[in-house]
Structure formats: C-alpha cells, structure tokens
mmCIF file of C-alpha atoms and ligand atoms in Angstrom:
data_model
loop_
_atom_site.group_PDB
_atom_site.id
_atom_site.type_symbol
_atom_site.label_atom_id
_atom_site.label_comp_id
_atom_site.label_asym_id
_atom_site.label_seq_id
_atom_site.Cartn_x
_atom_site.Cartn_y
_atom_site.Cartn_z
ATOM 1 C CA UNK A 1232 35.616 15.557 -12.097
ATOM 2 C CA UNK A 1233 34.534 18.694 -10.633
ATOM 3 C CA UNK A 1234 30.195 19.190 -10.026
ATOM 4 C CA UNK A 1235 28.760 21.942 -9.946
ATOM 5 C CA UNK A 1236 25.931 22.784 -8.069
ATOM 6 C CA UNK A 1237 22.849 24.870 -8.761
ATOM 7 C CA UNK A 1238 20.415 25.980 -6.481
ATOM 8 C CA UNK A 1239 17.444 26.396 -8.763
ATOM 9 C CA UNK A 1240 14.249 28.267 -6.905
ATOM 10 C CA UNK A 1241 11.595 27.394 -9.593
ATOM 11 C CA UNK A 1242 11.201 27.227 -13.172
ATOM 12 C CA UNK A 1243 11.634 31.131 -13.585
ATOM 13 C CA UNK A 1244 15.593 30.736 -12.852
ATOM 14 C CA UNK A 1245 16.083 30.905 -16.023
ATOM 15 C CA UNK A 1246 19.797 31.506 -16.251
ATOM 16 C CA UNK A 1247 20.752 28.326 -13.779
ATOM 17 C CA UNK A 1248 18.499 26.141 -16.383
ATOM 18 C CA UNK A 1249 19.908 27.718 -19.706
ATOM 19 C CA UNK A 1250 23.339 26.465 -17.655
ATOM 20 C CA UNK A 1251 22.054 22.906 -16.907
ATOM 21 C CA UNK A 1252 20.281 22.510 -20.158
ATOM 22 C CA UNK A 1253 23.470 23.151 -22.260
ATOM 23 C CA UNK A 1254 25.821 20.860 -20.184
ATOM 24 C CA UNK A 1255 23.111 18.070 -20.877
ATOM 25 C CA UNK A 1256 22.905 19.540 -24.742
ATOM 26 C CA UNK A 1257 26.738 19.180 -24.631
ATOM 27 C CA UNK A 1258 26.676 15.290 -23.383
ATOM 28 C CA UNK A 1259 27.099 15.789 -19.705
ATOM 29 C CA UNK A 1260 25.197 14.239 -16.762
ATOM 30 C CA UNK A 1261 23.052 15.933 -14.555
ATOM 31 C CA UNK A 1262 21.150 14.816 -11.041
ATOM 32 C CA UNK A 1263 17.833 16.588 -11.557
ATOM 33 C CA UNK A 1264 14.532 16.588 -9.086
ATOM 34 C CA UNK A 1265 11.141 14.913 -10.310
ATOM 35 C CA UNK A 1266 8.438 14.739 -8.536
ATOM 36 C CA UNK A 1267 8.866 11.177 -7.515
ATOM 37 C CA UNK A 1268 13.066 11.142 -6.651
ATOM 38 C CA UNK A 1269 16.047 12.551 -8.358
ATOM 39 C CA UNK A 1270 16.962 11.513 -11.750
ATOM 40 C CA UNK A 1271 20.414 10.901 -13.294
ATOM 41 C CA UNK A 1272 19.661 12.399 -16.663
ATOM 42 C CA UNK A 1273 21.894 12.770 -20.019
ATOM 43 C CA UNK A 1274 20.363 13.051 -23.363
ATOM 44 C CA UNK A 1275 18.506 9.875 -24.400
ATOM 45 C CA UNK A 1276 19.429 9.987 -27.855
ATOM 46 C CA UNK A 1277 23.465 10.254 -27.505
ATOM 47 C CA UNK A 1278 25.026 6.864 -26.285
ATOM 48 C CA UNK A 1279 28.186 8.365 -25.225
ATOM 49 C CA UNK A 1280 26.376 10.111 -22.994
ATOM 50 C CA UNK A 1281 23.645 7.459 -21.747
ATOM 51 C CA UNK A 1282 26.925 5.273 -21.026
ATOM 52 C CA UNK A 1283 28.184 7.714 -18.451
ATOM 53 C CA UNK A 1284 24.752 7.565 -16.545
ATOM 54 C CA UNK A 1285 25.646 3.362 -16.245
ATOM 55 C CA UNK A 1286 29.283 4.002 -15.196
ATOM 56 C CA UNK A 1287 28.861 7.268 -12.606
ATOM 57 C CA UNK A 1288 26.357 4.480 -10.858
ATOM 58 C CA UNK A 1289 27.842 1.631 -11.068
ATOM 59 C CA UNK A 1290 24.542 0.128 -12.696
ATOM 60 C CA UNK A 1291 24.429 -2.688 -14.333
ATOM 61 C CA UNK A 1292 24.343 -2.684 -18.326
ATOM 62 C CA UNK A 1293 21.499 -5.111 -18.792
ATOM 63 C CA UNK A 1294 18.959 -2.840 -16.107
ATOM 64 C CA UNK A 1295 17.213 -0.246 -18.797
ATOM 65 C CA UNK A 1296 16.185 3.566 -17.921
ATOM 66 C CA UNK A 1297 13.256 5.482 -18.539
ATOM 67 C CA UNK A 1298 13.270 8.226 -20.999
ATOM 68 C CA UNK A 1299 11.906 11.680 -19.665
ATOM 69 C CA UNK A 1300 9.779 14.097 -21.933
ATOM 70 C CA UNK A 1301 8.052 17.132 -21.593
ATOM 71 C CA UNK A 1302 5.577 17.171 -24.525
ATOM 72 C CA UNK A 1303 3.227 13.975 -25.278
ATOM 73 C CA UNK A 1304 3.847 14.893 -28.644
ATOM 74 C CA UNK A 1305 7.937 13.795 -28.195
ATOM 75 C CA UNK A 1306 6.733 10.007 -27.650
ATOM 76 C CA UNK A 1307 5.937 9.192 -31.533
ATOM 77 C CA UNK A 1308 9.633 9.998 -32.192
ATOM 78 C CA UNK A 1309 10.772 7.222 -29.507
ATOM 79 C CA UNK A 1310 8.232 4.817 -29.629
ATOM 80 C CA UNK A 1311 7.323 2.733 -32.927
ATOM 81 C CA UNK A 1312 3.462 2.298 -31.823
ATOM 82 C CA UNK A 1313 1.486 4.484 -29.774
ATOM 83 C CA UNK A 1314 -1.942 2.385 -28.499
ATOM 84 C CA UNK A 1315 -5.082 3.890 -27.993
ATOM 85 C CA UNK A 1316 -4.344 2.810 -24.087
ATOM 86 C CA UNK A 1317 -1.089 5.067 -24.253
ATOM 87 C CA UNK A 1318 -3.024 8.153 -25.194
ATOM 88 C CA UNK A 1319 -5.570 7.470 -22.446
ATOM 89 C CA UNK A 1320 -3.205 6.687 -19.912
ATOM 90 C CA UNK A 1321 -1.266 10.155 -20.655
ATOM 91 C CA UNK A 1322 -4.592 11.812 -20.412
ATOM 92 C CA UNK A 1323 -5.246 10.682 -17.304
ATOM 93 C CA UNK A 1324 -1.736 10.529 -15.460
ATOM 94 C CA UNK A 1325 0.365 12.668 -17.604
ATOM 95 C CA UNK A 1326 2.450 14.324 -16.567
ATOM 96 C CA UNK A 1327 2.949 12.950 -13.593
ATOM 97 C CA UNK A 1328 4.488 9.605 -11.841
ATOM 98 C CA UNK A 1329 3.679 6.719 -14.266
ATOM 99 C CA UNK A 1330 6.293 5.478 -16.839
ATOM 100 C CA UNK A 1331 4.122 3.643 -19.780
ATOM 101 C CA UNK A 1332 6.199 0.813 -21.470
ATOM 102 C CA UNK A 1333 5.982 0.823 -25.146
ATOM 103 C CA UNK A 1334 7.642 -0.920 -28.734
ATOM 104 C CA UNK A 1335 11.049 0.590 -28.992
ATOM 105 C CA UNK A 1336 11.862 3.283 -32.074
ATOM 106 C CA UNK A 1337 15.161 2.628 -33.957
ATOM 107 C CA UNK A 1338 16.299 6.748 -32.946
ATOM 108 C CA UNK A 1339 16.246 5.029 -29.106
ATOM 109 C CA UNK A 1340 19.859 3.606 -28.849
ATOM 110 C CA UNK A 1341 19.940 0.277 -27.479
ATOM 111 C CA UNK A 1342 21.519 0.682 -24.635
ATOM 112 C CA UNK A 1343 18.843 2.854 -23.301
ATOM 113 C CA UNK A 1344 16.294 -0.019 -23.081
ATOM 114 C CA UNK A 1345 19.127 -2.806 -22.377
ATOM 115 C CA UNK A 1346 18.791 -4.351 -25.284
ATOM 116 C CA UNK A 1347 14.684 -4.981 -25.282
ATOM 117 C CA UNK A 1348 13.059 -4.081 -27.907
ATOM 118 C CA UNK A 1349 10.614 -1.851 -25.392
ATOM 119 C CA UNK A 1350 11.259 1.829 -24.174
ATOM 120 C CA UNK A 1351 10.011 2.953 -20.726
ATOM 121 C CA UNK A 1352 8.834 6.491 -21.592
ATOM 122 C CA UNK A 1353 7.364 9.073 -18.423
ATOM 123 C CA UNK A 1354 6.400 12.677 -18.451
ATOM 124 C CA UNK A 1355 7.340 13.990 -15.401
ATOM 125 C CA UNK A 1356 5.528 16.887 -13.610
ATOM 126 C CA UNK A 1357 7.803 18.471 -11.597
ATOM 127 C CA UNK A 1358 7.780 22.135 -13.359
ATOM 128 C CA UNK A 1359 11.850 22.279 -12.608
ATOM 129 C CA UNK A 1360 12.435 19.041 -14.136
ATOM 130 C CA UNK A 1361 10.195 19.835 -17.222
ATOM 131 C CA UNK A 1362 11.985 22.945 -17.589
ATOM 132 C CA UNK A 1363 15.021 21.394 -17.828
ATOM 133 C CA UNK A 1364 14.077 19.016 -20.696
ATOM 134 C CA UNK A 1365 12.293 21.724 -22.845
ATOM 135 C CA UNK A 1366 15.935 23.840 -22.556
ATOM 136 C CA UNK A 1367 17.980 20.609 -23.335
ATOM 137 C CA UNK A 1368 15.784 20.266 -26.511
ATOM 138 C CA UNK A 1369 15.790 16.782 -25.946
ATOM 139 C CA UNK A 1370 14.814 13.481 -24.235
ATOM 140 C CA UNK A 1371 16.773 12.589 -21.283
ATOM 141 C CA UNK A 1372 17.286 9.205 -20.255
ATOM 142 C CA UNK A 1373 17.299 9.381 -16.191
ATOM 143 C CA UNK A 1374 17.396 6.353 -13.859
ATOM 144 C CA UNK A 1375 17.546 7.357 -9.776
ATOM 145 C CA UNK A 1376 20.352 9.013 -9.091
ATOM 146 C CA UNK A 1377 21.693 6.878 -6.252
ATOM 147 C CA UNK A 1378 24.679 4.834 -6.722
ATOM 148 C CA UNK A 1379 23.304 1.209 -7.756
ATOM 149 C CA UNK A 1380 21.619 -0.601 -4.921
ATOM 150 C CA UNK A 1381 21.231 2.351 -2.183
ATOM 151 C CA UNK A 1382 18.026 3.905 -1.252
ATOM 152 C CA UNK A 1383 17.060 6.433 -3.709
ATOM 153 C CA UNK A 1384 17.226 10.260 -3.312
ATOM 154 C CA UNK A 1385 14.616 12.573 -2.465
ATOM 155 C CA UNK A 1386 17.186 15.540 -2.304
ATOM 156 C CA UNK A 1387 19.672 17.306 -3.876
ATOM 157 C CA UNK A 1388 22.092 16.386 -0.935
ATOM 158 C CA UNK A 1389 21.258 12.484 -1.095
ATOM 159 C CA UNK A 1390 22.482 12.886 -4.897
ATOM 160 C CA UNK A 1391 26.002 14.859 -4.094
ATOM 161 C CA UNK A 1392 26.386 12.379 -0.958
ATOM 162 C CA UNK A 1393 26.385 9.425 -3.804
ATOM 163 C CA UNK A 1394 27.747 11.284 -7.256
ATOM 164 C CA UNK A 1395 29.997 14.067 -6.045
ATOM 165 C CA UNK A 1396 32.532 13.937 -8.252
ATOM 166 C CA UNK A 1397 31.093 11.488 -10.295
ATOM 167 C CA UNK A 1398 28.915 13.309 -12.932
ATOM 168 C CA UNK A 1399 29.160 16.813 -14.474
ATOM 169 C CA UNK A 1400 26.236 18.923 -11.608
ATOM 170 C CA UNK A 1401 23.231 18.471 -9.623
ATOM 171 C CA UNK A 1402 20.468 21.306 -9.617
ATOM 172 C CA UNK A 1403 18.705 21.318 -6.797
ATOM 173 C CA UNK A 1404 14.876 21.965 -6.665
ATOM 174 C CA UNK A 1405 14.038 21.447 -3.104
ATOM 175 C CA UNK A 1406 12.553 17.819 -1.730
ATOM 176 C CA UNK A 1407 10.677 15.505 -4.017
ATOM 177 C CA UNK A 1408 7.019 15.817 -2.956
ATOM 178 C CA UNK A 1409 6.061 11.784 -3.741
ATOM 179 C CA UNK A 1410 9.453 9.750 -2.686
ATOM 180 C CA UNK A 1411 9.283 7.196 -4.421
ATOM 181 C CA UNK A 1412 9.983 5.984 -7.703
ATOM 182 C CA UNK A 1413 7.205 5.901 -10.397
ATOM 183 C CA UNK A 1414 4.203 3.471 -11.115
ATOM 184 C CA UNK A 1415 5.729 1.444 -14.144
ATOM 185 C CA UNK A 1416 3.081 -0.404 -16.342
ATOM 186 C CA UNK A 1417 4.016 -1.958 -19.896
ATOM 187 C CA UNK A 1418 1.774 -2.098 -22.439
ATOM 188 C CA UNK A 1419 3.836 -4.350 -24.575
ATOM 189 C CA UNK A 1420 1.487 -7.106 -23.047
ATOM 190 C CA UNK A 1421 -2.163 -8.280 -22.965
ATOM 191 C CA UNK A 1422 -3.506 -7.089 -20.262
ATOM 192 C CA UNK A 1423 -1.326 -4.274 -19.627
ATOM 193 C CA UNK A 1424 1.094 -5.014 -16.386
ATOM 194 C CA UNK A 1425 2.163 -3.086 -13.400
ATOM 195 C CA UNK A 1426 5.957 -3.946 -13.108
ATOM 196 C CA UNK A 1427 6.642 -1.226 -10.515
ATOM 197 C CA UNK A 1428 3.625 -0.341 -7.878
ATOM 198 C CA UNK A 1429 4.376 3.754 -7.281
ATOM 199 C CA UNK A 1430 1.693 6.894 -6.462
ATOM 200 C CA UNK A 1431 -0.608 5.677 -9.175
ATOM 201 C CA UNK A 1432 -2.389 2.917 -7.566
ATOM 202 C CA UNK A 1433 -3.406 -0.482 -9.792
ATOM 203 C CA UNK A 1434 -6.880 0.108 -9.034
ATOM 204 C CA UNK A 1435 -6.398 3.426 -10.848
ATOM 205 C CA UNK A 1436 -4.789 2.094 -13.558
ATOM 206 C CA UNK A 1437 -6.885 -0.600 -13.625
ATOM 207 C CA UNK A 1438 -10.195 2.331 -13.893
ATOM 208 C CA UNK A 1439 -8.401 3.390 -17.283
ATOM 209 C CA UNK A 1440 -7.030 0.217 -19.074
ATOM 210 C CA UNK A 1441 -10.051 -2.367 -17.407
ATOM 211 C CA UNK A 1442 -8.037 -5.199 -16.931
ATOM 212 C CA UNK A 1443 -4.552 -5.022 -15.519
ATOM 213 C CA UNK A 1444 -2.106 -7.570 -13.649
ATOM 214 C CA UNK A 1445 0.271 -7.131 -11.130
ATOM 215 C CA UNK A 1446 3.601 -8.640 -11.661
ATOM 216 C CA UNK A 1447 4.384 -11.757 -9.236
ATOM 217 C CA UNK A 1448 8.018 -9.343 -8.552
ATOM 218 C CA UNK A 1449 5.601 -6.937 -6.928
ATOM 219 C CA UNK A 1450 5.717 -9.004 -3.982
ATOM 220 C CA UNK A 1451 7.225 -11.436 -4.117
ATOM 221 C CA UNK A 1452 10.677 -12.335 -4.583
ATOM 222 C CA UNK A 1453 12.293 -13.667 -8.184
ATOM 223 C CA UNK A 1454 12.589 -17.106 -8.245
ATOM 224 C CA UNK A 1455 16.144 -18.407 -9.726
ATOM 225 C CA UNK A 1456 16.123 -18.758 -13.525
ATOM 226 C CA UNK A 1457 12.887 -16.420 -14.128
ATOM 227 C CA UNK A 1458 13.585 -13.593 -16.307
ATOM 228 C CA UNK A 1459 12.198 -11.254 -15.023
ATOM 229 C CA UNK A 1460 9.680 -8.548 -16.845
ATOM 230 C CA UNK A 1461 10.640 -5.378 -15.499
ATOM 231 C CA UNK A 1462 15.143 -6.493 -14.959
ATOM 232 C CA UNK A 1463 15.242 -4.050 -12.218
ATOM 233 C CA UNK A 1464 13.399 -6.304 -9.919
ATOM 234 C CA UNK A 1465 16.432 -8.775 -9.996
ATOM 235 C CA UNK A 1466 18.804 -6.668 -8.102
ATOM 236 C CA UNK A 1467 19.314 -5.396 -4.677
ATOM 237 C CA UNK A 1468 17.827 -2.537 -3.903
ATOM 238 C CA UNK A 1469 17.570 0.649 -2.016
ATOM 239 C CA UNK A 1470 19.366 -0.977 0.671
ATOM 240 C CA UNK A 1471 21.067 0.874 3.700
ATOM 241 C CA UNK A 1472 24.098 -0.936 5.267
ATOM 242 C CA UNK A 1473 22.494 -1.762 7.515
ATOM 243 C CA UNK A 1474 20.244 -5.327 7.522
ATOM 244 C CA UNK A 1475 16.731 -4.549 7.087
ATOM 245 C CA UNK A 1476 14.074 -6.922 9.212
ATOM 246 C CA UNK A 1477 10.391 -6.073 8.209
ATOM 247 C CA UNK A 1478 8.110 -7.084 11.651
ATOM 248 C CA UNK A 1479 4.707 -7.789 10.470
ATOM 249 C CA UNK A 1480 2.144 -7.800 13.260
ATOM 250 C CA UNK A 1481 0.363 -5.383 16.227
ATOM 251 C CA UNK A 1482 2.736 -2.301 18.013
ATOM 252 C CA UNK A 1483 2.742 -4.321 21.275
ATOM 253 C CA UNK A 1484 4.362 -7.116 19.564
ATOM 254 C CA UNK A 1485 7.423 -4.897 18.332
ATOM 255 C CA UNK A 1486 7.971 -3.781 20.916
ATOM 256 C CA UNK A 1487 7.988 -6.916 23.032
ATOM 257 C CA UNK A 1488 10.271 -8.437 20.146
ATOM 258 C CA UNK A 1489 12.491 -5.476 20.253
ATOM 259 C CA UNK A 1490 12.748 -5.675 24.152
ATOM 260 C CA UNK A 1491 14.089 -9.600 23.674
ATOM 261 C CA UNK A 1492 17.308 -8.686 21.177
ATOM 262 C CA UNK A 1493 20.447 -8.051 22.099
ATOM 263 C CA UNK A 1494 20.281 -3.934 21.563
ATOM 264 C CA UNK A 1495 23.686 -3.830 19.892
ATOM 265 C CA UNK A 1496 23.530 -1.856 17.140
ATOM 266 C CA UNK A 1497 19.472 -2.008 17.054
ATOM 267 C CA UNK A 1498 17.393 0.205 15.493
ATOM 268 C CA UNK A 1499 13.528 0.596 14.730
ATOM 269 C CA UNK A 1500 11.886 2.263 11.688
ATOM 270 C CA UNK A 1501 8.148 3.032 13.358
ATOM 271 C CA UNK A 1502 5.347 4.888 13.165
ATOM 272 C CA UNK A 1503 4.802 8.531 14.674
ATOM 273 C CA UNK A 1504 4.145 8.584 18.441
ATOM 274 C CA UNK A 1505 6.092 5.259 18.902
ATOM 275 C CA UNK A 1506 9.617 6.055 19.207
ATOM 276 C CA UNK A 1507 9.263 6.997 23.307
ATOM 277 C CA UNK A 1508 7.839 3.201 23.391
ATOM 278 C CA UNK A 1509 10.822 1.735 22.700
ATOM 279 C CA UNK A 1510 14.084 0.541 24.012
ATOM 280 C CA UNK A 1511 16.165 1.033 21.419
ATOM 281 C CA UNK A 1512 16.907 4.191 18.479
ATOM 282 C CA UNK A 1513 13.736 4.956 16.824
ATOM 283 C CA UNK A 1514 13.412 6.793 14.010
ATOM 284 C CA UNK A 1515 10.098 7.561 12.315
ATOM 285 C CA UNK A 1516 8.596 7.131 8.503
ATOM 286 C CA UNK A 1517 5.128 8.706 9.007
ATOM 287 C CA UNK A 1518 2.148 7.995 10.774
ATOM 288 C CA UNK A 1519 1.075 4.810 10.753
ATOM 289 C CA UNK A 1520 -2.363 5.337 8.766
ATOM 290 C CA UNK A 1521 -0.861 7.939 6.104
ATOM 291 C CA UNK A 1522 0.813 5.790 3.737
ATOM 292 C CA UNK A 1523 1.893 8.659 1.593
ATOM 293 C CA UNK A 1524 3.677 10.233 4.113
ATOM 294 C CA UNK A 1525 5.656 7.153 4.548
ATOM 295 C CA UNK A 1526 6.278 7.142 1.132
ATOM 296 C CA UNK A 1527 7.904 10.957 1.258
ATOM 297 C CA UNK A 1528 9.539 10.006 4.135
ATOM 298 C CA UNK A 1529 10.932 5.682 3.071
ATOM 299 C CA UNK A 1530 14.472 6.674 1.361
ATOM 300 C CA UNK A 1531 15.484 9.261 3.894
ATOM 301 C CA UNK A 1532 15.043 7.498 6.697
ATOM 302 C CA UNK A 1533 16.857 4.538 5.306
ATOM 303 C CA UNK A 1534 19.687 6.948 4.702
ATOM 304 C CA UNK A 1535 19.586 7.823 8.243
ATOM 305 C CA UNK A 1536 19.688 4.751 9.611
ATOM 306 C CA UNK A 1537 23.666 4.478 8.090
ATOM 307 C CA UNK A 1538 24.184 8.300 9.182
ATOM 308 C CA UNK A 1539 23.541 6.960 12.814
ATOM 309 C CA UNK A 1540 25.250 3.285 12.326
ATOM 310 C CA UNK A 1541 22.889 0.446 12.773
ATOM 311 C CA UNK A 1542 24.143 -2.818 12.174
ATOM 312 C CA UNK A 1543 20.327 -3.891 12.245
ATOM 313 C CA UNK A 1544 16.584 -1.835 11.925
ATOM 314 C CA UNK A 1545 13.663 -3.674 12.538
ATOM 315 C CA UNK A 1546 10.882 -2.096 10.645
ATOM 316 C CA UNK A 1547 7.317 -1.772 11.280
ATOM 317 C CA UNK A 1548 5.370 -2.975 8.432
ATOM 318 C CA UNK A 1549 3.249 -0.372 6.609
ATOM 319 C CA UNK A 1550 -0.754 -1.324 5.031
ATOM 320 C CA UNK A 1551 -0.347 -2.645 1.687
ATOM 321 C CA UNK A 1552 -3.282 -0.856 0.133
ATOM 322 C CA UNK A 1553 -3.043 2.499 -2.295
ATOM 323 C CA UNK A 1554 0.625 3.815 -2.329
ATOM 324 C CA UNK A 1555 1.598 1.747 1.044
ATOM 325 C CA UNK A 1556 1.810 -1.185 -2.025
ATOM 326 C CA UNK A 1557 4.291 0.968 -3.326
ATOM 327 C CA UNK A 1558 6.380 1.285 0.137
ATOM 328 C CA UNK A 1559 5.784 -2.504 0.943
ATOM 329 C CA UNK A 1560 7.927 -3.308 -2.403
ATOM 330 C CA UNK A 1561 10.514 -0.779 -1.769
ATOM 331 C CA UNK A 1562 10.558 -1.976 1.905
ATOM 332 C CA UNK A 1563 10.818 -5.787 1.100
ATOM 333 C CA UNK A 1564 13.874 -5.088 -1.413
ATOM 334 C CA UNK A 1565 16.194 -2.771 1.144
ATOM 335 C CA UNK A 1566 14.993 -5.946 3.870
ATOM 336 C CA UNK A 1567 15.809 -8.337 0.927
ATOM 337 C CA UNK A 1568 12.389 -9.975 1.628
ATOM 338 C CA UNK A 1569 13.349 -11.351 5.499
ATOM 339 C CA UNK A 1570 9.738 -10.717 7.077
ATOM 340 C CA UNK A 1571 9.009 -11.311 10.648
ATOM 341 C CA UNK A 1572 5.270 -12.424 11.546
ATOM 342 C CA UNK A 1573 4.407 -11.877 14.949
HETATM 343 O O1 TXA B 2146 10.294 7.912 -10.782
HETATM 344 C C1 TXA B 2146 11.074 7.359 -11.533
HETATM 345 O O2 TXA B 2146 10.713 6.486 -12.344
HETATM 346 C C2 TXA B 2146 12.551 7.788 -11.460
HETATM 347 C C3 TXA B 2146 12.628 9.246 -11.896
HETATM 348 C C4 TXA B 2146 14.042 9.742 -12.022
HETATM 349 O O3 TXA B 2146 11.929 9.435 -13.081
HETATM 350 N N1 TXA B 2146 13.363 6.934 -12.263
HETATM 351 C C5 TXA B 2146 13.629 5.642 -11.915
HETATM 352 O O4 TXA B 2146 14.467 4.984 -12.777
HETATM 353 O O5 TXA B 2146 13.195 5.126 -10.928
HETATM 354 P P1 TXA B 2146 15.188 3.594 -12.425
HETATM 355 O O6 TXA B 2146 16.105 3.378 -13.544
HETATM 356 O O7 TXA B 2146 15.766 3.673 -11.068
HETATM 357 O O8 TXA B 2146 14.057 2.541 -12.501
HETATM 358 C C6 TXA B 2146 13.508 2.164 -13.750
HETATM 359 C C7 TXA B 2146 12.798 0.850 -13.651
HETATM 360 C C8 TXA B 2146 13.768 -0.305 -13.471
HETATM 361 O O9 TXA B 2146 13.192 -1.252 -12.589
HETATM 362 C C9 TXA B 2146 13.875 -0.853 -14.889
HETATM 363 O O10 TXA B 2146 14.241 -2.213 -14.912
HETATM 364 C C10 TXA B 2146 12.479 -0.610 -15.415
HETATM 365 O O11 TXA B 2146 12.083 0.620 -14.857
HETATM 366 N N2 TXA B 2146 12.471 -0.494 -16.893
HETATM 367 C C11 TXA B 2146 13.007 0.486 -17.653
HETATM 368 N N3 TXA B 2146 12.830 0.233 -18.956
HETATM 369 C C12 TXA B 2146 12.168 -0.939 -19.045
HETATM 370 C C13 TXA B 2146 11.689 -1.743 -20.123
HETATM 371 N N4 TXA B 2146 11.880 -1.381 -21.373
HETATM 372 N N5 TXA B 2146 11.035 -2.896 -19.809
HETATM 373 C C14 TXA B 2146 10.836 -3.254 -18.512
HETATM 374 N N6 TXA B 2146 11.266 -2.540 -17.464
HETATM 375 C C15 TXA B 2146 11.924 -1.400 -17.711
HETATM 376 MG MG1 MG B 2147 16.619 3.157 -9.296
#
C-alpha cells in the first residue's frame, strides 16, 4: 500500500484536511497528531475499518481503543449513560488529555471496546487533530500509532518509521507537545479509577470526582491470572530493543554502577548536565526536576537508543509525583519492571 503524506501547518490547511478527512470518511486509516502522541485513527463506527487499525499494528484483538470526538455533545450517541461526574470531568479537562471510561452504546461496534461492554471516549485538544474529526463527520477510533509494543510516537516520522506502507497516510502536525499517552479514568466503577496515570495528575482528578483509586497496574506489575481493568496493562510495552534497567538511587551511584559493567553495548538514559559524567553513551530525557519535559522527551529517546544500537540502557529513575507518575509507568513497562536500588 502506498501512504501518503501531508504536511499540515495548522488547522487553516484546509485543503490537506478536506483530503485526510475523506480518506477516513471513505474507510481508510490515518496516523494523526494529538496533543499527547500520534493516533492511528479510522472511523469508530465502521468495523471494516476499525479492523485495519488492529491488523496495520499488529495489536492484539482483545486490547480496546479510545474513541476521539470533537464536540461533548457526540458522547450521548456512543455512550448509553452519561454521569453527572462525566459532564464535570469534560468541564474541567475537556478537551484535552483524559479519556473518561463509560457504559458502551449499541452504535459502538464491539470490536472497538474488545468486547467490554465500556467505551473509552477522549476529546482531544490538539486544534489539527480536532479539525480532522469535525471534516471526517465522525468519531474516530485511534490507539498510538506505533506498531504493538514499541515506544509510542511523538512525530510524524516515528509513525512512517513504524506504518509506512501499512495504512492509507500520515498528516503531520509538528511534535506532540505532552508525549505521552492520556490520563485514562473509568467511571464504570465506584470510586472512579485511574487505569492509565498521563498529564492529568490523580490529585487533579481526585479535586473533581472526591474520591478516586489508582489501579494496582499503575505500578505495579500484573500478577498471573488477574484480569486486568484497563487490558492494555497486560502487554509489553513501549519497549526499545534494547533491555531497559531502571537504577533507582543518587547520580553518584549511577555512575559508580555504570563504571563496574562491562561497557559493551551500554547505554544511559540521564538527566541534563550528566551525560559528560559518564563512561559510557548518554543520552538525555530532561532535566532531572522537570518531569514534564521528560515526559515530551520519554518515547524519543527510547527510539534513539535502537537508532544508536544498545544492547542495554540503564535509566535514571525520574520523581514519581505529578506527571513523573505518568513517566515512571511508561518507564517500568519498556524496562519490563527490572528496577535497580542502589
Ligand atoms: O493519548 C492517548 O490516549 C492516545 C491518543 C492517540 O489519543 N491513544 C492511546 O491509545 O494511547 P492506546 O490504544 O494506545 O491506549 C488505550 C488504553 C489501553 O491501555 C486500553 O487497554 C485502554 O486504554 N482502554 C481502552 N478502552 C478501554 C475500556 N473500555 N476499558 C478499559 N480500558 C480501556
Ligand atoms: Mg498504545
């Protein structure tokens, strides 16, 4: 299959959005920016379609996607109860990266949600992305557009390195300004639950809905035999090739580890103003107390670490509180929770 590619400045270029608005009107799949990463988006409501998005990633049929909108309104058509916390939550967070789980409407093919009888429904507010909805006239179902199990991508060159060839075009709208994929919370339970820590924090969620708990997957890793709440959580995940080793502790004690391998194929992931104090390849994923830069920065530099061919990156291990909860998770799947205390 041939892609096309659109460079698309901002939501004013109107004819490269007429163009990826009808191939998604028309069935097609699309790699589209958000604000959080790209999306791999086909119309929500067309199965035929929906089951393209599973096969050009190689995803696996019982992990659900998120359905995109650009008008709160659009939700009572997909969603067979809308709670008083929904409405608040959109207030609040809307658009923007949260993805609110809800009861399931019978227009929702199946497949969408997995099987569940839930929908995972987000407003996104990247203007480009919301532009693109409004001209495909309706919902798109978008997962990341990685191929299963790699790092996520936070540009339009991360999704043609994965899907070239694989899916009808990719439009371009620059670098995603979060990183990382949304906050996911369901509502479907009592209290509400944050499957998915992203930008919006649990204590902000938490300032909206009162109570909320964090799912054990958050953290931790899913014991055998649990289903687990959000099925995304059970899989591999945004995982260079290369094997991932979180070091917990102070700088000096990296380094001094890192010093003591065998520097074959070594790498580090640090902070800014570290690399020259190490032995080995350093790249870095922010500074060390801006955990939202790290964010921006996570998926990239994961990517990198392949481009330059570690067999091994020892990675420094980011705060946990506000959105460095957020990187923890996504840094504890790619090292598939191997931790180093020091
Ligand atoms: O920021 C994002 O959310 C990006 C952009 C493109 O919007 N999308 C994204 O989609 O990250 P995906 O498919 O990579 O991750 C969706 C997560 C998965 O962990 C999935 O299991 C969970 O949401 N999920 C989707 N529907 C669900 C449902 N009905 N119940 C529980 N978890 C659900
Ligand atoms: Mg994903």
């Amino acid at each position: 299959m041939q892609t096309e590619f659109f460079k698309i400045e901002s939501e004013n270029d109107i004819d490269k959005i007429r163009c990826v608005g009808k191939i998604l009107k028309d069935g097609g799949v699309v790699g589209i920016p958000t604000e959080t990463v790209y999306g791999l988006a086909a119309n929500a409501l067309d199965e035929v379609a929906v089951s393209k998005i599973f096969e050009a990633k190689g995803r696996p049929q019982d992990n659900p996607l998120i359905v995109h909108i650009a008008d709160f309104n659009e939700i009572y058509n997909l969603v067979s109860e809308v709670p008083p916390e929904a409405v608040l939550l959109a207030k609040h967070f809307w658009p923007g990266p949260l993805t609110i789980i809800l009861p399931r409407s019978s227009i929702v093919p199946k497949s969408v949600s997995a099987g569940l009888d839930t929908v995972a429904i987000r407003m996104p507010s990247h203007p480009i992305a919301r532009a693109i909805i409004r001209e495909a006239g309706v919902p798109l179902a978008a997962p990341s557009a990685n191929v299963s199990g790699k790092p996520s991508p936070t540009t339009a060159q991360h999704v043609w390195n994965d899907l070239n060839g694989r899916i009808d075009a990719v439009a371009d709208g620059g670098t995603c300004i979060v990183g990382l994929e949304s906050t996911v919370v369901t509502l479907c339970q009592n209290p509400p639950r944050l499957l998915r820590p992203g930008k919006i924090t649990p204590d902000e969620l938490a300032q909206i809905l009162g109570e909320i708990e964090v799912d054990s997957s958050v953290l931790g890793e899913l014991q055998k035999g649990v289903t687990p709440a959000s099925p995304g959580m059970k899989y591999k995940h945004y995982s260079p090739n290369a094997n991932v080793v979180i070091v917990r502790g102070k700088f000096d004690n990296f380094a001094e580890y890192i010093c003591a391998t065998n520097h074959d194929g070594v790498m580090a992931l640090c902070f800014d103003g570290e690399e020259k104090l190490l032995p080995v390849p350093c790249l870095s994923f922010g500074k060390k107390e801006d955990t939202a830069q790290q964010a921006r920065t996570l998926f990239d530099a994961l990517r990198k670490v392949d481009e330059l061919g570690a067999k091994t990156v020892y990675v420094r291990c980011p705060a946990s509180d506000g959105v460095g909860l957020a990187v923890l998770n996504r840094l504890l799947r790619a090292a598939e929770f191997e931790v180093i205390d020091l």
